[in-house]
XYZ file of C-alpha atoms in Angstrom:
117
model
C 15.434 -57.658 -34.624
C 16.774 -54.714 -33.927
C 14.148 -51.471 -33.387
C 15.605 -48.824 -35.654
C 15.334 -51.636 -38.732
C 11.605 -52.263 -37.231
C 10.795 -48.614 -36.922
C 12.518 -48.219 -40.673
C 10.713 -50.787 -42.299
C 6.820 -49.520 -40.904
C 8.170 -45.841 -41.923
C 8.931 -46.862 -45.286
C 5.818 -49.693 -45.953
C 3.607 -47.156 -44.745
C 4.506 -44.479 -47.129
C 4.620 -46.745 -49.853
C 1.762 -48.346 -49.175
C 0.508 -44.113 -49.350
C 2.362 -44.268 -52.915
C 0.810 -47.417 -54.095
C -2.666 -45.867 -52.946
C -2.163 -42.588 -55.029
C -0.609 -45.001 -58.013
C -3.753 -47.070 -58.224
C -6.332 -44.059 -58.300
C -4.478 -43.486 -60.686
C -4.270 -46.230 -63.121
C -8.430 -46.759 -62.393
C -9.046 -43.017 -63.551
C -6.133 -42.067 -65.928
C -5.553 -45.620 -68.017
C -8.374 -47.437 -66.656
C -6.105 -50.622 -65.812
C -8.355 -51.800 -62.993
C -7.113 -55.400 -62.481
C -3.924 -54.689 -62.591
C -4.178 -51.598 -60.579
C -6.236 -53.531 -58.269
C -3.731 -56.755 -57.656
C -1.163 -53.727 -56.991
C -2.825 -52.041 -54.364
C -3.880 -55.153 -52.354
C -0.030 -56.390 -52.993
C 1.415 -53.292 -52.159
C -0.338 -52.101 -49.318
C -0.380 -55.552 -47.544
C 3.447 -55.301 -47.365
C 2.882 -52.601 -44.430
C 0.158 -54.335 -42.998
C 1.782 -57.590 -42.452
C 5.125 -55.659 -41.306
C 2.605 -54.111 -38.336
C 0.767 -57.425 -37.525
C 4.350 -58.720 -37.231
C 5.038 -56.665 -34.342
C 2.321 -57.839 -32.516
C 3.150 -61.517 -33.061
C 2.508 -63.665 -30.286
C 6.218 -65.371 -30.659
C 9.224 -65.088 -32.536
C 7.629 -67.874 -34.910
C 4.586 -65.283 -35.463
C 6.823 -62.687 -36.186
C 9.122 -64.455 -38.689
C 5.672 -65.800 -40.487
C 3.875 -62.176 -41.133
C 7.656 -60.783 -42.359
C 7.782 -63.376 -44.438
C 4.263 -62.926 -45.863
C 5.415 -59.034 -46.407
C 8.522 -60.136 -48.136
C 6.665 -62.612 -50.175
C 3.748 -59.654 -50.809
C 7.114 -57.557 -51.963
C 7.661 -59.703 -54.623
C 4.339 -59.783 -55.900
C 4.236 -55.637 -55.906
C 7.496 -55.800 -57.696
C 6.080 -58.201 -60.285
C 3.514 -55.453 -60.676
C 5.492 -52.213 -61.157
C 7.595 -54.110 -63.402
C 5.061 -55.115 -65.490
C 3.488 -51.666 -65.416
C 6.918 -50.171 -66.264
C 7.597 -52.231 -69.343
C 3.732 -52.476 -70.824
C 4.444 -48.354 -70.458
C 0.417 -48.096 -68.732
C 2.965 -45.885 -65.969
C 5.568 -42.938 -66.857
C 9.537 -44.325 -66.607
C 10.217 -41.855 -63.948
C 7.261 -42.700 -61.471
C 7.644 -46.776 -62.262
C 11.516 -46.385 -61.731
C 11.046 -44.799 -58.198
C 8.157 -46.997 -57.111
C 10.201 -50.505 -58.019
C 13.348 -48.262 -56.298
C 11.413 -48.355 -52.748
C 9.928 -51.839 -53.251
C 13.569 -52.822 -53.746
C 14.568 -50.790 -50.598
C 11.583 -52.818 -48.410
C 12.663 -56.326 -49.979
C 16.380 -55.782 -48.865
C 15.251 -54.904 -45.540
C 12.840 -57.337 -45.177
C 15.237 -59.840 -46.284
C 17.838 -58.236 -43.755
C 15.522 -58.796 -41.157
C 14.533 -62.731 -41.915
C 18.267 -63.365 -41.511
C 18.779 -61.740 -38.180
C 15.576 -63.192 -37.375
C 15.820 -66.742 -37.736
């Protein structure tokens, strides 16, 4: 993998995961959605977390699994926001940029598998 896409992808999970953070304060103080809010923030914040282990991995296997435990964490934040977008518990303008940069980390994520494997 190349390192601008790895330096791109922990720039962008880690201000998401800043976004997701400020989202689900929130959602527990402003709509008091707290399961929701919570499944979000462990989701959406592990998406960074496992894009960082990944660059410690041990081997190229390691590194392949923790991506694809980010890209499969993606998914699950996307779930989320969309969910939160169409119940209307978040604004259309905040929901629609959230999903916009969970989109943006999936297709790099999924950008990286392929050169990966």
């Amino acid at each position: 993998m190349g390192e601008t896409t790895d330096n791109q992808l922990l720039t962008k999970s880690y201000a998401f995961s800043i976004r997701i953070i400020k989202c689900y304060q929130y959602l527990n103080k402003e709509v008091k959605c707290y399961d929701i809010a919570r499944q979000l923030l462990k989701s959406g914040t592990s998406i960074g977390a496992n894009s960082e282990e990944a660059q410690g991995g041990h081997s190229k296997k390691d590194f392949i699994a923790k991506i694809q435990i980010a890209y499969k964490e993606a998914r699950e934040t996307y779930y989320w926001l969309r969910l939160l977008r169409d119940t209307e518990l978040l604004n259309p303008k905040l929901s629609a940029s959230l999903i916009k940069d969970c989109d943006e980390l999936l297709r790099i994520l999924v950008a990286i598998l392929k050169s990966s494997k």
